[in-house]
Amino acid sequence: MRYLPHTTEDVAEMLAAVGAGSLEELFAAIPPECRRRAEMRLPEPLTEWELDAHIDRLAGRMATAPEAKVFVGAGSYDHHIPAAVGFLASRSEFVTSYTPYQPEVSQGTLQAVFEYQTLTARLLGLEVANASMYDGASALAEALLMAVRVTRRPRVALARAVHPLYRRVVETYLAPAGVEVRELAFGPTGATGAAAIGDAAELAAVAVQSPNFFGCIEDLPAIAQTAHAAGALCVAAFSEPLAFGLFKSPGRLGADIACGEGQSMGIPRSFGGPGLGMFATRMQHVRHMPGRLVGETTDVEGRRGFVLTLATREQHIRREKATSNICTNNSLCALTAAAFMACLGGSGLRELARLNYDRSEYLKARLRQAGVGLAFDAPTFNEFTAVFPPRFRDTYRRLLDRNIMAGLPLEPYYPELADHYLFGVTETMPREDMDALVREVQS
Amino acid sequence: MKEFPGAGGLILNEPLLWEQGRRGRSGYSLPRPDVARAEPPAELAGEGPDFPDLSEAEVVRHYIRLSQWNFSVDAGFYPLGSCTMKYNPKTNERQASRPGFAGAHPLLPAALCQGALELMAALECLLAEITGMDAVTLQPAAGAQGELAGMLIFHAYHRQQGRPRSKIIVPDTAHGTNPASAALCGYTAVPVASNERGVISPEAVASVMDAETAGIMVTNPNTLGLFEENIRAVAEIVHGRGGLVYGDGANMNAVLGQVHMGEIGVDVLHLNLHKTFSTPHGGGGPGAGPVCVRRRLEPFLPVPRVRYADGVYTFSDDYPLSIGKLQAFWGNMGNLVRAYSYILSLGAANLKRASQLAVLAANYIKERLKGVYHLPYDRPCMHECVFSDKLQQAHRVSTLDIAKRLMDYGYHPPTIYFPLVVPGAIMIEPTETESKETIDRFIEAMQAIAAEAEQSPDTLHQAPTRCRRRRLDETAAARKPRLTG
Amino acid sequence: MKELSELTFPENLRYAESHEWISPGGSPVRIGISDYAQDQLGDVVYVELPEAGKTLAKGAPFGSVESVKAVSELYLPVAGKVVETNAALADSPELVNKAPYGEGWMIAIEPANPEEVDALLTSQAYREKLKG
């Protein structure tokens, strides 16, 4: 086996030094009643080319662009990844190192994460961002637990227009902790009105997603104001951070915590994972924040360097009182996102966001012209909800047979939204494909 | 004179991203606009973030320079205890980056994603067979989330039994994440000290296991690198009083093909694919932390689960007792493909041999360094061995100094000051992918450092001197946190 | 870490077994941590203190003190009401290391039962305890 370098002589010499007669004897410390009685039954080992062929077969049974046309975002977006970003993110110095516990030999990862924290804080309009969480959903769950710690209140309000799968994760994290989750309905415009919050006096947080699951921009200033007036934190989730290249950032609009999915920032969709949990807050709350932090300092010669810091919040020191149990996070995805943001720059991010906005507005307008109804009239980014007559279900299935996914049916997630479909397009969707889609759904 | 890997080299300076670039540069190829410009509502429009504008060449040079300041297992020996820094096979990267997987949308209908579902189903079967457990979820994003899943399963199980419990037993040889994960479920951690042999005694467990206790979290082999030889007796006590046994499988690399976790009484077990199953650690993730359970706990696994019927794979949410969801989607697919590729490349015999060689290497280091460094538990170890700085303290040299000096010799230091039960611990995990020559050279470096500790302790106090940076002021970083630039 | 002989324990103070000191006589009285405690912790990077006005029982945790890699809870040696906290520690936690009995004091309280103060360890008794 090419990963195992030991020759028969090596093994013999090492066994002699250890004073063991055989490799099996090394396991004498395991009592016989704990030993496996039968060998593992696994497939025979594959050569590298056999493996190539096998994985090729599996990967070939997946619908991906350009053969498949997927007009769906819903938390996972098809953005162009520059070759330079893929190349840098595959540098094995970054890929095959561990968490930077020894800063003198980890300055590459540490500076890259410090830069990621900085760019993320700027993107989200807040003062401090952590080194990453697993994904947008777990970041939101951790944000709500953080709000409970900050305010010492046992209840949160969560908008129904937040990604339904994020809400499932929130429920998983919060239920055993005894935190009650109150749902905020969305209004006829597709956005969550501040009026839906009602009495916020007992709330730790009011959490919305903007742009929300339907692509609609929420009225964050009003929501933040209502939350703050009652002493609650405003938590702004997101699944498409590219929106902040065009729209005002959540921090600027009053969010105390902004958290969400960073997959859009140069990370392949990869059937949903790994993604990138982005998490930012105000400096006054930093000691309640989950996740790792990299900070700037100097070495004994006074030169700038970076270290993991404020570790007393974390599980290996504060154990059961830690702000989270997270240790391994999604560091390489954070580095990838930083390289992506660096390639785009401020000007590029703005232009890319505009191109995305243009395209979804184009598709929206074409569908409307074709007689398709739009469910909501709040302004949107990249995604919007269309309503079709029930007979469209047959068309939808026929299109699927041809590897065309004409939106995401919302009924499984929102029973009240039968025949509603969530559409999403990005800069990678050419106009002719959108035109073809419109023709298909018309027929 | 033997030459160690450590050497001076040309290390280039590199400023922060925003200390360079010029407004108007770009490193991104924007698509040609082919639709009309649309104007967003003026009141919503922002000015966009203040990012530096850089050319593609500047970005590439920036990260290449940064990469050269990192130690990695591709570049050198990385015996970080408890982290299993084995070689990360390159074919795994090729498999994970295939467009069919890397480019797939997670919400594709089942008919359009059979390849991913088949791979997930197959990987679940492989992991069940390797561990001796009955059912597997691939959803947890990392070991700590696997632990959380395990504790949620404990919580849900006891609730379903009609008798929620409030405490959990955590031995002192456990990972620090264990109590933090348990606390998320509202459990109070009840500590249990290991005995003079460095393992848990059944008596200690019997004295605290009661009807209020949900179960026990056991890392086996434990963080001293020792097999918990009383595990069956411990499990019997816990089960006898209605509790469950959680196995932290972070150290699974020691016992592949040796131990059937199901038969020794483990009810829930998490695996770290980025340790045992060779997926790269990425400087701190992403990992993957599948959780394996015995049959009676299968109904509690996270949803959706992959099902197979009539030649078709599907996702099913139809598990009313499930703990729910841990990630928005299905798991860290990229790492699932890598681990699957690794297992298929090795097969049963090579996986077993990997554990044998990992254990051989650790015992070899233990024997050769015994006496040079203090060995608190002088008995056969599993995949890692734990020394301390007791002998070097006479020269006012600490574990930290030894660790920093190793960098000058060209090695990543072992895990230090962990486990806590050994003051000044030096925890070495060589793994099976390091050759005897590499291990011998490392042993010589450790011997040379022990000699330096006696003859010129200040060399150690000053170390490292050959890295990108010398020792960093962590106190100043924590007192006046500067977390963004 | 220093030898016990290198540490100081002023005779005018009283000490708790959990390593806090208290200045006896009068009200309010100041509380901090001992030279031994600060030496064990190493460089203090953060001190978390209660809000003034809080009334706490004897032995209740009133805050925590952090070094780079450790956190220790602080326990109130006697029952009382917190009337003041040392605001200087927010910006200069190193005062706990530099002057544990002076500028590094942590809180001032009005003891509920002044006799509890006298029942604490004297400098000599505390030093004996540390010797074990």
Tab-separated table of N, CA and C in Angstrom, chain C residues 5-103:
chain	number	residue	atom	x	y	z
C	5	SER	N	8.537	31.627	49.563
C	5	SER	CA	9.290	32.635	50.314
C	5	SER	C	9.401	33.956	49.558
C	6	GLU	N	9.213	33.900	48.237
C	6	GLU	CA	9.332	35.128	47.441
C	6	GLU	C	8.015	35.911	47.399
C	7	LEU	N	6.951	35.338	47.937
C	7	LEU	CA	5.630	35.976	47.880
C	7	LEU	C	5.358	36.753	49.162
C	8	THR	N	4.551	37.806	49.050
C	8	THR	CA	4.226	38.595	50.242
C	8	THR	C	2.738	38.494	50.581
C	9	PHE	N	2.466	38.507	51.885
C	9	PHE	CA	1.086	38.453	52.381
C	9	PHE	C	0.959	39.465	53.517
C	10	PRO	N	0.606	40.697	53.226
C	10	PRO	CA	0.590	41.748	54.258
C	10	PRO	C	-0.177	41.316	55.504
C	11	GLU	N	0.389	41.703	56.651
C	11	GLU	CA	-0.169	41.268	57.936
C	11	GLU	C	-1.497	41.948	58.246
C	12	ASN	N	-1.735	43.124	57.656
C	12	ASN	CA	-2.965	43.857	57.990
C	12	ASN	C	-4.190	43.317	57.269
C	13	LEU	N	-4.005	42.289	56.402
C	13	LEU	CA	-5.139	41.767	55.633
C	13	LEU	C	-5.566	40.406	56.164
C	14	ARG	N	-6.795	40.013	55.790
C	14	ARG	CA	-7.293	38.661	56.072
C	14	ARG	C	-7.439	37.908	54.741
C	15	TYR	N	-7.335	36.588	54.778
C	15	TYR	CA	-7.290	35.782	53.548
C	15	TYR	C	-8.321	34.656	53.578
C	16	ALA	N	-8.836	34.344	52.408
C	16	ALA	CA	-9.750	33.207	52.282
C	16	ALA	C	-8.987	32.023	51.682
C	17	GLU	N	-9.466	30.823	51.934
C	17	GLU	CA	-8.779	29.651	51.383
C	17	GLU	C	-8.853	29.630	49.866
C	18	SER	N	-9.838	30.327	49.312
C	18	SER	CA	-9.937	30.423	47.851
C	18	SER	C	-9.054	31.561	47.314
C	19	HIS	N	-8.147	32.078	48.157
C	19	HIS	CA	-7.075	33.004	47.760
C	19	HIS	C	-7.495	34.450	47.521
C	20	GLU	N	-8.661	34.852	48.037
C	20	GLU	CA	-8.984	36.275	48.012
C	20	GLU	C	-8.469	36.901	49.303
C	21	TRP	N	-8.176	38.206	49.243
C	21	TRP	CA	-7.856	38.925	50.488
C	21	TRP	C	-8.947	39.951	50.739
C	22	ILE	N	-9.032	40.399	51.986
C	22	ILE	CA	-10.008	41.428	52.350
C	22	ILE	C	-9.333	42.329	53.383
C	23	SER	N	-9.618	43.625	53.294
C	23	SER	CA	-8.986	44.547	54.257
C	23	SER	C	-9.939	44.748	55.430
C	24	PRO	N	-9.609	44.268	56.591
C	24	PRO	CA	-10.545	44.315	57.712
C	24	PRO	C	-10.662	45.715	58.311
C	25	GLY	N	-11.692	45.909	59.104
C	25	GLY	CA	-11.868	47.182	59.808
C	25	GLY	C	-12.680	48.129	58.965
C	26	GLY	N	-13.796	48.573	59.483
C	26	GLY	CA	-14.591	49.598	58.816
C	26	GLY	C	-15.439	49.040	57.690
C	27	SER	N	-16.078	49.943	56.994
C	27	SER	CA	-16.932	49.581	55.874
C	27	SER	C	-17.013	50.801	54.968
C	28	PRO	N	-16.954	50.675	53.643
C	28	PRO	CA	-16.767	49.416	52.933
C	28	PRO	C	-15.331	48.879	53.040
C	29	VAL	N	-15.182	47.595	52.691
C	29	VAL	CA	-13.859	46.977	52.711
C	29	VAL	C	-13.514	46.518	51.301
C	30	ARG	N	-12.207	46.538	51.011
C	30	ARG	CA	-11.762	46.140	49.667
C	30	ARG	C	-11.418	44.648	49.613
C	31	ILE	N	-11.568	44.103	48.426
C	31	ILE	CA	-11.273	42.683	48.196
C	31	ILE	C	-10.439	42.552	46.918
C	32	GLY	N	-9.481	41.629	46.965
C	32	GLY	CA	-8.675	41.343	45.767
C	32	GLY	C	-8.200	39.903	45.829
C	33	ILE	N	-7.204	39.547	44.999
C	33	ILE	CA	-6.641	38.195	45.108
C	33	ILE	C	-5.193	38.288	45.594
C	34	SER	N	-4.723	37.196	46.228
C	34	SER	CA	-3.418	37.222	46.886
C	34	SER	C	-2.271	37.159	45.890
C	35	ASP	N	-1.095	37.490	46.378
C	35	ASP	CA	0.127	37.416	45.584
C	35	ASP	C	0.300	35.990	45.045
C	36	TYR	N	-0.034	35.004	45.888
C	36	TYR	CA	0.062	33.606	45.469
C	36	TYR	C	-0.866	33.349	44.285
C	37	ALA	N	-2.111	33.828	44.393
C	37	ALA	CA	-3.096	33.581	43.339
C	37	ALA	C	-2.666	34.217	42.021
C	38	GLN	N	-2.199	35.454	42.068
C	38	GLN	CA	-1.793	36.121	40.816
C	38	GLN	C	-0.583	35.438	40.213
C	39	ASP	N	0.316	34.927	41.072
C	39	ASP	CA	1.513	34.253	40.576
C	39	ASP	C	1.137	32.936	39.899
C	40	GLN	N	0.187	32.213	40.504
C	40	GLN	CA	-0.263	30.955	39.918
C	40	GLN	C	-0.921	31.176	38.546
C	41	LEU	N	-1.728	32.238	38.465
C	41	LEU	CA	-2.446	32.518	37.223
C	41	LEU	C	-1.521	32.933	36.091
C	42	GLY	N	-0.456	33.649	36.444
C	42	GLY	CA	0.376	34.252	35.403
C	42	GLY	C	-0.244	35.565	34.961
C	43	ASP	N	0.180	36.031	33.785
C	43	ASP	CA	-0.263	37.351	33.328
C	43	ASP	C	-1.782	37.417	33.229
C	44	VAL	N	-2.369	38.305	34.021
C	44	VAL	CA	-3.826	38.462	33.990
C	44	VAL	C	-4.193	39.305	32.774
C	45	VAL	N	-5.165	38.824	31.989
C	45	VAL	CA	-5.546	39.562	30.781
C	45	VAL	C	-6.954	40.148	30.858
C	46	TYR	N	-7.753	39.665	31.807
C	46	TYR	CA	-9.129	40.159	31.863
C	46	TYR	C	-9.715	39.864	33.238
C	47	VAL	N	-10.438	40.840	33.781
C	47	VAL	CA	-11.105	40.631	35.069
C	47	VAL	C	-12.584	40.965	34.878
C	48	GLU	N	-13.444	40.019	35.211
C	48	GLU	CA	-14.885	40.240	35.104
C	48	GLU	C	-15.411	40.511	36.510
C	49	LEU	N	-16.046	41.668	36.678
C	49	LEU	CA	-16.512	42.068	38.008
C	49	LEU	C	-18.021	42.299	38.011
C	50	PRO	N	-18.653	42.228	39.191
C	50	PRO	CA	-20.117	42.391	39.252
C	50	PRO	C	-20.511	43.871	39.147
C	51	GLU	N	-21.787	44.110	38.970
C	51	GLU	CA	-22.267	45.491	38.997
C	51	GLU	C	-22.375	45.947	40.441
C	52	ALA	N	-22.063	47.210	40.688
C	52	ALA	CA	-22.221	47.754	42.038
C	52	ALA	C	-23.701	47.692	42.413
C	53	GLY	N	-23.963	47.469	43.693
C	53	GLY	CA	-25.346	47.421	44.148
C	53	GLY	C	-25.834	46.004	44.394
C	54	LYS	N	-25.079	45.031	43.906
C	54	LYS	CA	-25.471	43.629	44.043
C	54	LYS	C	-25.180	43.145	45.458
C	55	THR	N	-26.108	42.406	46.059
C	55	THR	CA	-25.864	41.797	47.358
C	55	THR	C	-25.609	40.310	47.169
C	56	LEU	N	-24.502	39.841	47.744
C	56	LEU	CA	-24.099	38.462	47.514
C	56	LEU	C	-23.837	37.736	48.822
C	57	ALA	N	-24.056	36.417	48.792
C	57	ALA	CA	-23.827	35.600	49.987
C	57	ALA	C	-22.345	35.271	50.125
C	58	LYS	N	-21.969	34.874	51.313
C	58	LYS	CA	-20.609	34.420	51.559
C	58	LYS	C	-20.332	33.190	50.673
C	59	GLY	N	-19.192	33.221	50.005
C	59	GLY	CA	-18.821	32.089	49.147
C	59	GLY	C	-19.405	32.164	47.744
C	60	ALA	N	-20.223	33.185	47.479
C	60	ALA	CA	-20.832	33.294	46.141
C	60	ALA	C	-19.781	33.751	45.135
C	61	PRO	N	-19.853	33.241	43.894
C	61	PRO	CA	-18.928	33.750	42.880
C	61	PRO	C	-19.281	35.200	42.547
C	62	PHE	N	-18.265	36.076	42.531
C	62	PHE	CA	-18.577	37.483	42.200
C	62	PHE	C	-17.940	37.927	40.897
C	63	GLY	N	-17.208	37.047	40.265
C	63	GLY	CA	-16.585	37.416	39.001
C	63	GLY	C	-15.575	36.372	38.626
C	64	SER	N	-14.725	36.713	37.663
C	64	SER	CA	-13.689	35.764	37.272
C	64	SER	C	-12.466	36.524	36.800
C	65	VAL	N	-11.339	35.826	36.852
C	65	VAL	CA	-10.095	36.439	36.414
C	65	VAL	C	-9.464	35.489	35.395
C	66	GLU	N	-8.971	36.071	34.299
C	66	GLU	CA	-8.471	35.253	33.199
C	66	GLU	C	-7.008	35.539	32.897
C	67	SER	N	-6.260	34.457	32.657
C	67	SER	CA	-4.951	34.595	32.029
C	67	SER	C	-5.127	34.129	30.583
C	68	VAL	N	-4.039	34.011	29.827
C	68	VAL	CA	-4.186	33.634	28.420
C	68	VAL	C	-4.860	32.273	28.293
C	69	LYS	N	-4.485	31.338	29.182
C	69	LYS	CA	-4.985	29.968	29.005
C	69	LYS	C	-5.724	29.416	30.216
C	70	ALA	N	-6.238	30.281	31.091
C	70	ALA	CA	-6.984	29.782	32.242
C	70	ALA	C	-8.011	30.810	32.696
C	71	VAL	N	-9.065	30.319	33.314
C	71	VAL	CA	-10.087	31.173	33.921
C	71	VAL	C	-10.271	30.708	35.348
C	72	SER	N	-10.293	31.644	36.313
C	72	SER	CA	-10.588	31.265	37.698
C	72	SER	C	-11.757	32.089	38.197
C	73	GLU	N	-12.656	31.422	38.878
C	73	GLU	CA	-13.785	32.132	39.485
C	73	GLU	C	-13.284	32.861	40.732
C	74	LEU	N	-13.943	33.944	41.047
C	74	LEU	CA	-13.643	34.695	42.275
C	74	LEU	C	-14.799	34.472	43.249
C	75	TYR	N	-14.468	34.213	44.515
C	75	TYR	CA	-15.514	33.932	45.502
C	75	TYR	C	-15.480	34.970	46.606
C	76	LEU	N	-16.652	35.398	47.013
C	76	LEU	CA	-16.755	36.427	48.043
C	76	LEU	C	-16.445	35.797	49.402
C	77	PRO	N	-15.400	36.312	50.111
C	77	PRO	CA	-15.017	35.681	51.388
C	77	PRO	C	-16.055	35.906	52.488
C	78	VAL	N	-16.819	37.001	52.387
C	78	VAL	CA	-17.855	37.292	53.393
C	78	VAL	C	-19.090	37.829	52.670
C	79	ALA	N	-20.240	37.682	53.290
C	79	ALA	CA	-21.468	38.194	52.672
C	79	ALA	C	-21.446	39.717	52.663
C	80	GLY	N	-22.086	40.321	51.665
C	80	GLY	CA	-22.132	41.778	51.665
C	80	GLY	C	-22.680	42.350	50.380
C	81	LYS	N	-22.728	43.690	50.366
C	81	LYS	CA	-23.252	44.393	49.196
C	81	LYS	C	-22.088	45.074	48.473
C	82	VAL	N	-22.027	44.841	47.174
C	82	VAL	CA	-20.963	45.448	46.370
C	82	VAL	C	-21.271	46.935	46.216
C	83	VAL	N	-20.324	47.801	46.634
C	83	VAL	CA	-20.589	49.239	46.508
C	83	VAL	C	-19.701	49.896	45.449
C	84	GLU	N	-18.579	49.225	45.110
C	84	GLU	CA	-17.701	49.822	44.111
C	84	GLU	C	-16.879	48.718	43.455
C	85	THR	N	-16.527	48.917	42.183
C	85	THR	CA	-15.596	47.994	41.538
C	85	THR	C	-14.429	48.803	40.997
C	86	ASN	N	-13.289	48.142	40.820
C	86	ASN	CA	-12.092	48.843	40.365
C	86	ASN	C	-12.134	49.018	38.848
C	87	ALA	N	-12.569	50.187	38.422
C	87	ALA	CA	-12.757	50.444	36.992
C	87	ALA	C	-11.434	50.394	36.238
C	88	ALA	N	-10.336	50.637	36.926
C	88	ALA	CA	-9.024	50.680	36.253
C	88	ALA	C	-8.650	49.325	35.668
C	89	LEU	N	-9.230	48.246	36.219
C	89	LEU	CA	-8.848	46.916	35.748
C	89	LEU	C	-9.341	46.628	34.329
C	90	ALA	N	-10.367	47.349	33.896
C	90	ALA	CA	-10.892	47.123	32.550
C	90	ALA	C	-9.809	47.404	31.508
C	91	ASP	N	-9.075	48.483	31.705
C	91	ASP	CA	-8.023	48.822	30.747
C	91	ASP	C	-6.665	48.279	31.144
C	92	SER	N	-6.464	48.054	32.442
C	92	SER	CA	-5.140	47.635	32.918
C	92	SER	C	-5.239	46.420	33.838
C	93	PRO	N	-5.625	45.265	33.276
C	93	PRO	CA	-5.729	44.066	34.127
C	93	PRO	C	-4.384	43.658	34.727
C	94	GLU	N	-3.288	44.140	34.146
C	94	GLU	CA	-1.962	43.775	34.652
C	94	GLU	C	-1.727	44.306	36.066
C	95	LEU	N	-2.574	45.274	36.521
C	95	LEU	CA	-2.433	45.788	37.890
C	95	LEU	C	-2.592	44.656	38.906
C	96	VAL	N	-3.376	43.629	38.548
C	96	VAL	CA	-3.566	42.498	39.462
C	96	VAL	C	-2.232	41.784	39.695
C	97	ASN	N	-1.399	41.720	38.665
C	97	ASN	CA	-0.076	41.120	38.810
C	97	ASN	C	0.904	42.073	39.503
C	98	LYS	N	0.856	43.331	39.105
C	98	LYS	CA	1.853	44.299	39.595
C	98	LYS	C	1.631	44.671	41.045
C	99	ALA	N	0.375	44.875	41.433
C	99	ALA	CA	0.080	45.348	42.788
C	99	ALA	C	-1.196	44.682	43.297
C	100	PRO	N	-1.104	43.372	43.591
C	100	PRO	CA	-2.335	42.648	43.963
C	100	PRO	C	-3.028	43.228	45.193
C	101	TYR	N	-2.269	43.875	46.064
C	101	TYR	CA	-2.884	44.408	47.304
C	101	TYR	C	-3.175	45.899	47.200
C	102	GLY	N	-2.688	46.517	46.107
C	102	GLY	CA	-2.856	47.962	45.968
C	102	GLY	C	-3.783	48.278	44.820
C	103	GLU	N	-3.191	48.791	43.735
C	103	GLU	CA	-3.995	49.209	42.587
C	103	GLU	C	-4.740	48.046	41.918
